Every structure is written in C-alpha cells, then in structure tokens.
PDB file of N, CA, C and O in Angstrom:
ATOM      1  N   UNK A  63       0.838  -1.174   0.000  1.00  0.00           N
ATOM      2  CA  UNK A  63       0.000   0.000   0.000  1.00  0.00           C
ATOM      3  C   UNK A  63       0.892   1.250   0.000  1.00  0.00           C
ATOM      4  O   UNK A  63       1.839   1.343   0.763  1.00  0.00           O
ATOM      5  N   UNK A  64       0.580   2.197  -0.842  1.00  0.00           N
ATOM      6  CA  UNK A  64       1.337   3.438  -0.945  1.00  0.00           C
ATOM      7  C   UNK A  64       0.843   4.414   0.117  1.00  0.00           C
ATOM      8  O   UNK A  64      -0.347   4.519   0.378  1.00  0.00           O
ATOM      9  N   UNK A  65       1.801   5.160   0.691  1.00  0.00           N
ATOM     10  CA  UNK A  65       1.419   6.123   1.715  1.00  0.00           C
ATOM     11  C   UNK A  65       2.012   7.496   1.404  1.00  0.00           C
ATOM     12  O   UNK A  65       2.695   7.674   0.393  1.00  0.00           O
ATOM     13  N   UNK A  66       1.760   8.431   2.275  1.00  0.00           N
ATOM     14  CA  UNK A  66       2.224   9.799   2.078  1.00  0.00           C
ATOM     15  C   UNK A  66       3.741   9.853   1.962  1.00  0.00           C
ATOM     16  O   UNK A  66       4.279  10.581   1.119  1.00  0.00           O
ATOM     17  N   UNK A  67       4.446   9.093   2.772  1.00  0.00           N
ATOM     18  CA  UNK A  67       5.901   9.126   2.727  1.00  0.00           C
ATOM     19  C   UNK A  67       6.422   8.670   1.370  1.00  0.00           C
ATOM     20  O   UNK A  67       7.415   9.182   0.876  1.00  0.00           O
ATOM     21  N   UNK A  68       5.759   7.717   0.741  1.00  0.00           N
ATOM     22  CA  UNK A  68       6.152   7.281  -0.603  1.00  0.00           C
ATOM     23  C   UNK A  68       6.067   8.433  -1.594  1.00  0.00           C
ATOM     24  O   UNK A  68       6.944   8.604  -2.453  1.00  0.00           O
ATOM     25  N   UNK A  69       5.031   9.224  -1.487  1.00  0.00           N
ATOM     26  CA  UNK A  69       4.860  10.385  -2.369  1.00  0.00           C
ATOM     27  C   UNK A  69       5.966  11.407  -2.102  1.00  0.00           C
ATOM     28  O   UNK A  69       6.586  11.926  -3.042  1.00  0.00           O
ATOM     29  N   UNK A  70       6.234  11.674  -0.841  1.00  0.00           N
ATOM     30  CA  UNK A  70       7.281  12.628  -0.479  1.00  0.00           C
ATOM     31  C   UNK A  70       8.630  12.140  -0.988  1.00  0.00           C
ATOM     32  O   UNK A  70       9.415  12.915  -1.559  1.00  0.00           O
ATOM     33  N   UNK A  71       8.926  10.869  -0.792  1.00  0.00           N
ATOM     34  CA  UNK A  71      10.199  10.309  -1.262  1.00  0.00           C
ATOM     35  C   UNK A  71      10.330  10.419  -2.776  1.00  0.00           C
ATOM     36  O   UNK A  71      11.399  10.765  -3.284  1.00  0.00           O
ATOM     37  N   UNK A  72       9.265  10.135  -3.499  1.00  0.00           N
ATOM     38  CA  UNK A  72       9.296  10.234  -4.962  1.00  0.00           C
ATOM     39  C   UNK A  72       9.530  11.679  -5.386  1.00  0.00           C
ATOM     40  O   UNK A  72      10.302  11.945  -6.312  1.00  0.00           O
ATOM     41  N   UNK A  73       8.877  12.618  -4.727  1.00  0.00           N
ATOM     42  CA  UNK A  73       9.060  14.041  -5.031  1.00  0.00           C
ATOM     43  C   UNK A  73      10.506  14.448  -4.792  1.00  0.00           C
ATOM     44  O   UNK A  73      11.111  15.137  -5.617  1.00  0.00           O
ATOM     45  N   UNK A  74      11.074  14.025  -3.693  1.00  0.00           N
ATOM     46  CA  UNK A  74      12.471  14.344  -3.385  1.00  0.00           C
ATOM     47  C   UNK A  74      13.413  13.699  -4.388  1.00  0.00           C
ATOM     48  O   UNK A  74      14.456  14.276  -4.715  1.00  0.00           O
ATOM     49  N   UNK A  75      13.074  12.520  -4.881  1.00  0.00           N
ATOM     50  CA  UNK A  75      13.877  11.870  -5.912  1.00  0.00           C
ATOM     51  C   UNK A  75      13.931  12.721  -7.181  1.00  0.00           C
ATOM     52  O   UNK A  75      14.970  12.805  -7.833  1.00  0.00           O
ATOM     53  N   UNK A  76      12.809  13.332  -7.529  1.00  0.00           N
ATOM     54  CA  UNK A  76      12.757  14.195  -8.710  1.00  0.00           C
ATOM     55  C   UNK A  76      13.717  15.367  -8.535  1.00  0.00           C
ATOM     56  O   UNK A  76      14.488  15.702  -9.439  1.00  0.00           O
ATOM     57  N   UNK A  77      13.696  16.000  -7.380  1.00  0.00           N
ATOM     58  CA  UNK A  77      14.574  17.150  -7.125  1.00  0.00           C
ATOM     59  C   UNK A  77      16.046  16.739  -7.205  1.00  0.00           C
ATOM     60  O   UNK A  77      16.861  17.450  -7.805  1.00  0.00           O
ATOM     61  N   UNK A  78      16.382  15.596  -6.626  1.00  0.00           N
ATOM     62  CA  UNK A  78      17.772  15.127  -6.684  1.00  0.00           C
ATOM     63  C   UNK A  78      18.180  14.795  -8.115  1.00  0.00           C
ATOM     64  O   UNK A  78      19.294  15.112  -8.543  1.00  0.00           O
ATOM     65  N   UNK A  79      17.291  14.180  -8.857  1.00  0.00           N
ATOM     66  CA  UNK A  79      17.594  13.825 -10.247  1.00  0.00           C
ATOM     67  C   UNK A  79      17.781  15.082 -11.092  1.00  0.00           C
ATOM     68  O   UNK A  79      18.680  15.142 -11.941  1.00  0.00           O
ATOM     69  N   UNK A  80      16.962  16.097 -10.872  1.00  0.00           N
ATOM     70  CA  UNK A  80      17.101  17.341 -11.629  1.00  0.00           C
ATOM     71  C   UNK A  80      18.451  17.995 -11.331  1.00  0.00           C
ATOM     72  O   UNK A  80      19.139  18.464 -12.245  1.00  0.00           O
ATOM     73  N   UNK A  81      18.833  18.033 -10.073  1.00  0.00           N
ATOM     74  CA  UNK A  81      20.114  18.639  -9.716  1.00  0.00           C
ATOM     75  C   UNK A  81      21.266  17.840 -10.325  1.00  0.00           C
ATOM     76  O   UNK A  81      22.229  18.422 -10.832  1.00  0.00           O
ATOM     77  N   UNK A  82      21.172  16.522 -10.303  1.00  0.00           N
ATOM     78  CA  UNK A  82      22.215  15.693 -10.912  1.00  0.00           C
ATOM     79  C   UNK A  82      22.301  15.945 -12.417  1.00  0.00           C
ATOM     80  O   UNK A  82      23.386  16.066 -12.981  1.00  0.00           O
ATOM     81  N   UNK A  83      21.148  16.049 -13.088  1.00  0.00           N
ATOM     82  CA  UNK A  83      21.110  16.356 -14.515  1.00  0.00           C
ATOM     83  C   UNK A  83      21.795  17.685 -14.788  1.00  0.00           C
ATOM     84  O   UNK A  83      22.639  17.803 -15.680  1.00  0.00           O
ATOM     85  N   UNK A  84      21.456  18.716 -14.009  1.00  0.00           N
ATOM     86  CA  UNK A  84      22.028  20.040 -14.230  1.00  0.00           C
ATOM     87  C   UNK A  84      23.536  20.036 -14.015  1.00  0.00           C
ATOM     88  O   UNK A  84      24.286  20.619 -14.795  1.00  0.00           O
ATOM     89  N   UNK A  85      23.998  19.360 -12.973  1.00  0.00           N
ATOM     90  CA  UNK A  85      25.444  19.269 -12.716  1.00  0.00           C
ATOM     91  C   UNK A  85      26.151  18.510 -13.839  1.00  0.00           C
ATOM     92  O   UNK A  85      27.216  18.919 -14.300  1.00  0.00           O
ATOM     93  N   UNK A  86      25.560  17.407 -14.268  1.00  0.00           N
ATOM     94  CA  UNK A  86      26.145  16.599 -15.337  1.00  0.00           C
ATOM     95  C   UNK A  86      26.164  17.373 -16.643  1.00  0.00           C
ATOM     96  O   UNK A  86      27.149  17.327 -17.392  1.00  0.00           O
ATOM     97  N   UNK A  87      25.102  18.092 -16.931  1.00  0.00           N
ATOM     98  CA  UNK A  87      25.027  18.903 -18.143  1.00  0.00           C
ATOM     99  C   UNK A  87      26.117  19.978 -18.141  1.00  0.00           C
ATOM    100  O   UNK A  87      26.817  20.153 -19.139  1.00  0.00           O
ATOM    101  N   UNK A  88      26.261  20.687 -17.012  1.00  0.00           N
ATOM    102  CA  UNK A  88      27.313  21.707 -16.927  1.00  0.00           C
ATOM    103  C   UNK A  88      28.688  21.092 -17.174  1.00  0.00           C
ATOM    104  O   UNK A  88      29.501  21.644 -17.918  1.00  0.00           O
ATOM    105  N   UNK A  89      28.938  19.940 -16.565  1.00  0.00           N
ATOM    106  CA  UNK A  89      30.233  19.273 -16.729  1.00  0.00           C
ATOM    107  C   UNK A  89      30.449  18.862 -18.182  1.00  0.00           C
ATOM    108  O   UNK A  89      31.539  19.028 -18.730  1.00  0.00           O
ATOM    109  N   UNK A  90      29.413  18.324 -18.817  1.00  0.00           N
ATOM    110  CA  UNK A  90      29.540  17.886 -20.210  1.00  0.00           C
ATOM    111  C   UNK A  90      29.849  19.060 -21.129  1.00  0.00           C
ATOM    112  O   UNK A  90      30.720  18.965 -22.003  1.00  0.00           O
ATOM    113  N   UNK A  91      29.160  20.164 -20.918  1.00  0.00           N
ATOM    114  CA  UNK A  91      29.405  21.353 -21.740  1.00  0.00           C
ATOM    115  C   UNK A  91      30.828  21.859 -21.511  1.00  0.00           C
ATOM    116  O   UNK A  91      31.531  22.187 -22.471  1.00  0.00           O
ATOM    117  N   UNK A  92      31.253  21.904 -20.257  1.00  0.00           N
ATOM    118  CA  UNK A  92      32.618  22.346 -19.949  1.00  0.00           C
ATOM    119  C   UNK A  92      33.659  21.412 -20.566  1.00  0.00           C
ATOM    120  O   UNK A  92      34.738  21.854 -20.949  1.00  0.00           O
ATOM    121  N   UNK A  93      33.325  20.130 -20.666  1.00  0.00           N
ATOM    122  CA  UNK A  93      34.248  19.141 -21.240  1.00  0.00           C
ATOM    123  C   UNK A  93      34.209  19.116 -22.760  1.00  0.00           C
ATOM    124  O   UNK A  93      34.900  18.317 -23.386  1.00  0.00           O
ATOM    125  N   UNK A  94      33.376  19.975 -23.357  1.00  0.00           N
ATOM    126  CA  UNK A  94      33.365  20.098 -24.805  1.00  0.00           C
ATOM    127  C   UNK A  94      32.346  19.257 -25.550  1.00  0.00           C
ATOM    128  O   UNK A  94      32.398  19.169 -26.780  1.00  0.00           O
ATOM    129  N   UNK A  95      31.415  18.639 -24.841  1.00  0.00           N
ATOM    130  CA  UNK A  95      30.367  17.896 -25.537  1.00  0.00           C
ATOM    131  C   UNK A  95      29.493  18.921 -26.250  1.00  0.00           C
ATOM    132  O   UNK A  95      28.999  19.863 -25.627  1.00  0.00           O
ATOM    133  N   UNK A  96      29.312  18.795 -27.565  1.00  0.00           N
ATOM    134  CA  UNK A  96      28.538  19.794 -28.315  1.00  0.00           C
ATOM    135  C   UNK A  96      27.080  19.873 -27.853  1.00  0.00           C
ATOM    136  O   UNK A  96      26.394  18.857 -27.732  1.00  0.00           O
ATOM    137  N   UNK A  97      26.633  21.085 -27.585  1.00  0.00           N
ATOM    138  CA  UNK A  97      25.254  21.288 -27.162  1.00  0.00           C
ATOM    139  C   UNK A  97      24.263  20.753 -28.183  1.00  0.00           C
ATOM    140  O   UNK A  97      23.215  20.226 -27.820  1.00  0.00           O
ATOM    141  N   UNK A  98      24.602  20.880 -29.452  1.00  0.00           N
ATOM    142  CA  UNK A  98      23.678  20.415 -30.490  1.00  0.00           C
ATOM    143  C   UNK A  98      23.464  18.899 -30.384  1.00  0.00           C
ATOM    144  O   UNK A  98      22.358  18.411 -30.591  1.00  0.00           O
ATOM    145  N   UNK A  99      24.508  18.166 -30.019  1.00  0.00           N
ATOM    146  CA  UNK A  99      24.366  16.717 -29.855  1.00  0.00           C
ATOM    147  C   UNK A  99      23.554  16.378 -28.617  1.00  0.00           C
ATOM    148  O   UNK A  99      22.724  15.466 -28.643  1.00  0.00           O
ATOM    149  N   UNK A 100      23.795  17.098 -27.530  1.00  0.00           N
ATOM    150  CA  UNK A 100      23.013  16.871 -26.313  1.00  0.00           C
ATOM    151  C   UNK A 100      21.543  17.176 -26.587  1.00  0.00           C
ATOM    152  O   UNK A 100      20.657  16.397 -26.228  1.00  0.00           O
ATOM    153  N   UNK A 101      21.293  18.307 -27.236  1.00  0.00           N
ATOM    154  CA  UNK A 101      19.920  18.728 -27.529  1.00  0.00           C
ATOM    155  C   UNK A 101      19.185  17.673 -28.353  1.00  0.00           C
ATOM    156  O   UNK A 101      18.033  17.339 -28.063  1.00  0.00           O
ATOM    157  N   UNK A 102      19.847  17.138 -29.357  1.00  0.00           N
ATOM    158  CA  UNK A 102      19.215  16.119 -30.202  1.00  0.00           C
ATOM    159  C   UNK A 102      18.975  14.831 -29.424  1.00  0.00           C
ATOM    160  O   UNK A 102      17.926  14.187 -29.577  1.00  0.00           O
ATOM    161  N   UNK A 103      19.924  14.471 -28.571  1.00  0.00           N
ATOM    162  CA  UNK A 103      19.814  13.209 -27.840  1.00  0.00           C
ATOM    163  C   UNK A 103      18.683  13.219 -26.815  1.00  0.00           C
ATOM    164  O   UNK A 103      18.047  12.190 -26.586  1.00  0.00           O
ATOM    165  N   UNK A 104      18.429  14.369 -26.205  1.00  0.00           N
ATOM    166  CA  UNK A 104      17.392  14.406 -25.160  1.00  0.00           C
ATOM    167  C   UNK A 104      16.183  15.253 -25.554  1.00  0.00           C
ATOM    168  O   UNK A 104      15.322  15.539 -24.724  1.00  0.00           O
ATOM    169  N   UNK A 105      16.129  15.627 -26.835  1.00  0.00           N
ATOM    170  CA  UNK A 105      14.978  16.344 -27.389  1.00  0.00           C
ATOM    171  C   UNK A 105      14.675  17.641 -26.634  1.00  0.00           C
ATOM    172  O   UNK A 105      13.566  17.864 -26.168  1.00  0.00           O
ATOM    173  N   UNK A 106      15.724  18.477 -26.489  1.00  0.00           N
ATOM    174  CA  UNK A 106      15.572  19.805 -25.905  1.00  0.00           C
ATOM    175  C   UNK A 106      16.268  20.788 -26.828  1.00  0.00           C
ATOM    176  O   UNK A 106      17.159  20.421 -27.572  1.00  0.00           O
ATOM    177  N   UNK A 107      15.842  22.029 -26.767  1.00  0.00           N
ATOM    178  CA  UNK A 107      16.495  23.044 -27.584  1.00  0.00           C
ATOM    179  C   UNK A 107      17.797  23.478 -26.897  1.00  0.00           C
ATOM    180  O   UNK A 107      17.985  23.266 -25.692  1.00  0.00           O
ATOM    181  N   UNK A 108      18.662  24.110 -27.666  1.00  0.00           N
ATOM    182  CA  UNK A 108      19.907  24.608 -27.087  1.00  0.00           C
ATOM    183  C   UNK A 108      19.619  25.695 -26.061  1.00  0.00           C
ATOM    184  O   UNK A 108      20.322  25.800 -25.053  1.00  0.00           O
ATOM    185  N   UNK A 109      18.589  26.487 -26.280  1.00  0.00           N
ATOM    186  CA  UNK A 109      18.221  27.504 -25.295  1.00  0.00           C
ATOM    187  C   UNK A 109      17.789  26.836 -23.985  1.00  0.00           C
ATOM    188  O   UNK A 109      18.152  27.286 -22.901  1.00  0.00           O
ATOM    189  N   UNK A 110      17.028  25.764 -24.075  1.00  0.00           N
ATOM    190  CA  UNK A 110      16.638  25.028 -22.869  1.00  0.00           C
ATOM    191  C   UNK A 110      17.875  24.501 -22.142  1.00  0.00           C
ATOM    192  O   UNK A 110      17.950  24.563 -20.913  1.00  0.00           O
ATOM    193  N   UNK A 111      18.833  23.988 -22.911  1.00  0.00           N
ATOM    194  CA  UNK A 111      20.062  23.478 -22.304  1.00  0.00           C
ATOM    195  C   UNK A 111      20.815  24.588 -21.593  1.00  0.00           C
ATOM    196  O   UNK A 111      21.333  24.393 -20.484  1.00  0.00           O
ATOM    197  N   UNK A 112      20.897  25.754 -22.215  1.00  0.00           N
ATOM    198  CA  UNK A 112      21.598  26.870 -21.578  1.00  0.00           C
ATOM    199  C   UNK A 112      20.943  27.221 -20.248  1.00  0.00           C
ATOM    200  O   UNK A 112      21.628  27.449 -19.249  1.00  0.00           O
ATOM    201  N   UNK A 113      19.630  27.244 -20.231  1.00  0.00           N
ATOM    202  CA  UNK A 113      18.924  27.543 -18.979  1.00  0.00           C
ATOM    203  C   UNK A 113      19.111  26.411 -17.972  1.00  0.00           C
ATOM    204  O   UNK A 113      19.299  26.664 -16.783  1.00  0.00           O
ATOM    205  N   UNK A 114      19.028  25.179 -18.431  1.00  0.00           N
ATOM    206  CA  UNK A 114      19.216  24.032 -17.539  1.00  0.00           C
ATOM    207  C   UNK A 114      20.605  24.041 -16.902  1.00  0.00           C
ATOM    208  O   UNK A 114      20.771  23.618 -15.759  1.00  0.00           O
ATOM    209  N   UNK A 115      21.598  24.502 -17.642  1.00  0.00           N
ATOM    210  CA  UNK A 115      22.973  24.477 -17.170  1.00  0.00           C
ATOM    211  C   UNK A 115      23.298  25.628 -16.214  1.00  0.00           C
ATOM    212  O   UNK A 115      24.352  25.624 -15.588  1.00  0.00           O
ATOM    213  N   UNK A 116      22.400  26.580 -16.070  1.00  0.00           N
ATOM    214  CA  UNK A 116      22.657  27.707 -15.178  1.00  0.00           C
ATOM    215  C   UNK A 116      22.711  27.240 -13.728  1.00  0.00           C
ATOM    216  O   UNK A 116      21.994  26.330 -13.326  1.00  0.00           O
ATOM    217  N   UNK A 117      23.547  27.918 -12.947  1.00  0.00           N
ATOM    218  CA  UNK A 117      23.553  27.679 -11.505  1.00  0.00           C
ATOM    219  C   UNK A 117      22.268  28.275 -10.924  1.00  0.00           C
ATOM    220  O   UNK A 117      21.566  29.049 -11.591  1.00  0.00           O
ATOM    221  N   UNK A 118      21.981  27.948  -9.674  1.00  0.00           N
ATOM    222  CA  UNK A 118      20.784  28.496  -9.033  1.00  0.00           C
ATOM    223  C   UNK A 118      20.817  30.017  -9.019  1.00  0.00           C
ATOM    224  O   UNK A 118      19.796  30.669  -9.265  1.00  0.00           O
ATOM    225  N   UNK A 119      21.989  30.585  -8.777  1.00  0.00           N
ATOM    226  CA  UNK A 119      22.113  32.047  -8.740  1.00  0.00           C
ATOM    227  C   UNK A 119      21.862  32.639 -10.130  1.00  0.00           C
ATOM    228  O   UNK A 119      21.187  33.662 -10.265  1.00  0.00           O
ATOM    229  N   UNK A 120      22.406  32.001 -11.154  1.00  0.00           N
ATOM    230  CA  UNK A 120      22.195  32.475 -12.515  1.00  0.00           C
ATOM    231  C   UNK A 120      20.726  32.362 -12.908  1.00  0.00           C
ATOM    232  O   UNK A 120      20.181  33.250 -13.568  1.00  0.00           O
ATOM    233  N   UNK A 121      20.080  31.283 -12.491  1.00  0.00           N
ATOM    234  CA  UNK A 121      18.655  31.099 -12.798  1.00  0.00           C
ATOM    235  C   UNK A 121      17.813  32.191 -12.147  1.00  0.00           C
ATOM    236  O   UNK A 121      16.884  32.715 -12.760  1.00  0.00           O
ATOM    237  N   UNK A 122      18.134  32.536 -10.900  1.00  0.00           N
ATOM    238  CA  UNK A 122      17.387  33.591 -10.211  1.00  0.00           C
ATOM    239  C   UNK A 122      17.589  34.936 -10.908  1.00  0.00           C
ATOM    240  O   UNK A 122      16.628  35.681 -11.106  1.00  0.00           O
ATOM    241  N   UNK A 123      18.819  35.232 -11.288  1.00  0.00           N
ATOM    242  CA  UNK A 123      19.091  36.482 -11.995  1.00  0.00           C
ATOM    243  C   UNK A 123      18.355  36.508 -13.335  1.00  0.00           C
ATOM    244  O   UNK A 123      17.792  37.533 -13.728  1.00  0.00           O
ATOM    245  N   UNK A 124      18.338  35.381 -14.031  1.00  0.00           N
ATOM    246  CA  UNK A 124      17.639  35.287 -15.309  1.00  0.00           C
ATOM    247  C   UNK A 124      16.141  35.504 -15.109  1.00  0.00           C
ATOM    248  O   UNK A 124      15.510  36.249 -15.867  1.00  0.00           O
ATOM    249  N   UNK A 125      15.570  34.876 -14.093  1.00  0.00           N
ATOM    250  CA  UNK A 125      14.136  35.032 -13.828  1.00  0.00           C
ATOM    251  C   UNK A 125      13.790  36.486 -13.518  1.00  0.00           C
ATOM    252  O   UNK A 125      12.769  36.998 -13.979  1.00  0.00           O
ATOM    253  N   UNK A 126      14.644  37.138 -12.711  1.00  0.00           N
ATOM    254  CA  UNK A 126      14.395  38.550 -12.400  1.00  0.00           C
ATOM    255  C   UNK A 126      14.472  39.415 -13.652  1.00  0.00           C
ATOM    256  O   UNK A 126      13.623  40.273 -13.882  1.00  0.00           O
ATOM    257  N   UNK A 127      15.478  39.181 -14.484  1.00  0.00           N
ATOM    258  CA  UNK A 127      15.632  39.950 -15.721  1.00  0.00           C
ATOM    259  C   UNK A 127      14.461  39.695 -16.662  1.00  0.00           C
ATOM    260  O   UNK A 127      13.956  40.626 -17.299  1.00  0.00           O
ATOM    261  N   UNK A 128      14.025  38.448 -16.754  1.00  0.00           N
ATOM    262  CA  UNK A 128      12.893  38.102 -17.618  1.00  0.00           C
ATOM    263  C   UNK A 128      11.613  38.763 -17.119  1.00  0.00           C
ATOM    264  O   UNK A 128      10.822  39.293 -17.904  1.00  0.00           O
ATOM    265  N   UNK A 129      11.408  38.758 -15.812  1.00  0.00           N
ATOM    266  CA  UNK A 129      10.221  39.401 -15.244  1.00  0.00           C
ATOM    267  C   UNK A 129      10.241  40.908 -15.514  1.00  0.00           C
ATOM    268  O   UNK A 129       9.216  41.499 -15.869  1.00  0.00           O
ATOM    269  N   UNK A 130      11.403  41.518 -15.382  1.00  0.00           N
ATOM    270  CA  UNK A 130      11.543  42.956 -15.663  1.00  0.00           C
ATOM    271  C   UNK A 130      11.267  43.249 -17.134  1.00  0.00           C
ATOM    272  O   UNK A 130      10.585  44.215 -17.475  1.00  0.00           O
ATOM    273  N   UNK A 131      11.793  42.392 -18.012  1.00  0.00           N
ATOM    274  CA  UNK A 131      11.560  42.564 -19.444  1.00  0.00           C
ATOM    275  C   UNK A 131      10.072  42.491 -19.753  1.00  0.00           C
ATOM    276  O   UNK A 131       9.532  43.313 -20.507  1.00  0.00           O
ATOM    277  N   UNK A 132       9.378  41.540 -19.144  1.00  0.00           N
ATOM    278  CA  UNK A 132       7.937  41.404 -19.383  1.00  0.00           C
ATOM    279  C   UNK A 132       7.162  42.600 -18.834  1.00  0.00           C
ATOM    280  O   UNK A 132       6.215  43.075 -19.462  1.00  0.00           O
ATOM    281  N   UNK A 133       7.570  43.082 -17.650  1.00  0.00           N
ATOM    282  CA  UNK A 133       6.912  44.270 -17.089  1.00  0.00           C
ATOM    283  C   UNK A 133       7.085  45.470 -18.015  1.00  0.00           C
ATOM    284  O   UNK A 133       6.135  46.204 -18.290  1.00  0.00           O
ATOM    285  N   UNK A 134       8.297  45.656 -18.507  1.00  0.00           N
ATOM    286  CA  UNK A 134       8.564  46.774 -19.423  1.00  0.00           C
ATOM    287  C   UNK A 134       7.768  46.624 -20.713  1.00  0.00           C
ATOM    288  O   UNK A 134       7.244  47.605 -21.248  1.00  0.00           O
ATOM    289  N   UNK A 135       7.679  45.415 -21.201  1.00  0.00           N
ATOM    290  CA  UNK A 135       6.931  45.163 -22.436  1.00  0.00           C
ATOM    291  C   UNK A 135       5.445  45.478 -22.242  1.00  0.00           C
ATOM    292  O   UNK A 135       4.821  46.121 -23.077  1.00  0.00           O
ATOM    293  N   UNK A 136       4.896  45.023 -21.111  1.00  0.00           N
ATOM    294  CA  UNK A 136       3.477  45.304 -20.829  1.00  0.00           C
ATOM    295  C   UNK A 136       3.235  46.792 -20.643  1.00  0.00           C
ATOM    296  O   UNK A 136       2.233  47.324 -21.085  1.00  0.00           O
ATOM    297  N   UNK A 137       4.145  47.458 -19.970  1.00  0.00           N
ATOM    298  CA  UNK A 137       4.009  48.902 -19.745  1.00  0.00           C
ATOM    299  C   UNK A 137       4.048  49.645 -21.070  1.00  0.00           C
ATOM    300  O   UNK A 137       3.302  50.604 -21.275  1.00  0.00           O
ATOM    301  N   UNK A 138       4.857  49.200 -21.990  1.00  0.00           N
ATOM    302  CA  UNK A 138       4.937  49.825 -23.304  1.00  0.00           C
ATOM    303  C   UNK A 138       3.665  49.647 -24.092  1.00  0.00           C
ATOM    304  O   UNK A 138       3.237  50.537 -24.824  1.00  0.00           O
ATOM    305  N   UNK A 139       3.032  48.512 -23.941  1.00  0.00           N
ATOM    306  CA  UNK A 139       1.767  48.253 -24.657  1.00  0.00           C
ATOM    307  C   UNK A 139       0.635  49.106 -24.132  1.00  0.00           C
ATOM    308  O   UNK A 139      -0.234  49.519 -24.872  1.00  0.00           O
ATOM    309  N   UNK A 140       0.621  49.368 -22.823  1.00  0.00           N
ATOM    310  CA  UNK A 140      -0.483  50.137 -22.268  1.00  0.00           C
ATOM    311  C   UNK A 140      -0.369  51.612 -22.626  1.00  0.00           C
ATOM    312  O   UNK A 140      -1.367  52.320 -22.605  1.00  0.00           O
ATOM    313  N   UNK A 141       0.808  52.082 -22.977  1.00  0.00           N
ATOM    314  CA  UNK A 141       0.989  53.478 -23.361  1.00  0.00           C
ATOM    315  C   UNK A 141       0.553  53.745 -24.794  1.00  0.00           C
ATOM    316  O   UNK A 141       0.337  54.871 -25.164  1.00  0.00           O
ATOM    317  N   UNK A 142       0.481  52.720 -25.605  1.00  0.00           N
ATOM    318  CA  UNK A 142       0.158  52.909 -27.032  1.00  0.00           C
ATOM    319  C   UNK A 142      -1.280  53.127 -27.273  1.00  0.00           C
ATOM    320  O   UNK A 142      -2.229  52.899 -26.916  1.00  0.00           O
TER     321      UNK A 142
END
C-alpha cells in the first residue's frame, strides 16, 4: 500500500535527479560535448540546455531579468 511518505520520497527523488542532470550537463558542456548533440539526444532546444545548465544564482538572476523585461513590455503596450 502506498502512503504519504512514498509520495514525499518520490518528489524528493525528482529534485535530486534534476540537480544531478544540471550538474552533469554543466560538466559535459565544460568538457566540450557539443550542445547540439546533447539537444538532439534528449529532445531539448539549445536555449533550454543553456537555462538548464545555469547555476541556481544564474537562474534567479535570469528570472528577475525576464520578469523585468515582461513588465517593461506590458508597460509599453499600455501606453500605445
């Protein structure tokens, strides 16, 4: 019988797997594995790979910049 702890454990497994993927991806890119080959092998775009390879700090900075860009874009539309 499955219980709440099984769900929590599975959720935590996802987080660990994502972090391992991101670390492995960064290492592969640093070691010269072509992004185009990685993208084709796992069916992701190169832009997705670039975002996936970002550190947590880089991801936060990117999210803030993206949110600011969207705010500016919306503000520009309301003025027209």
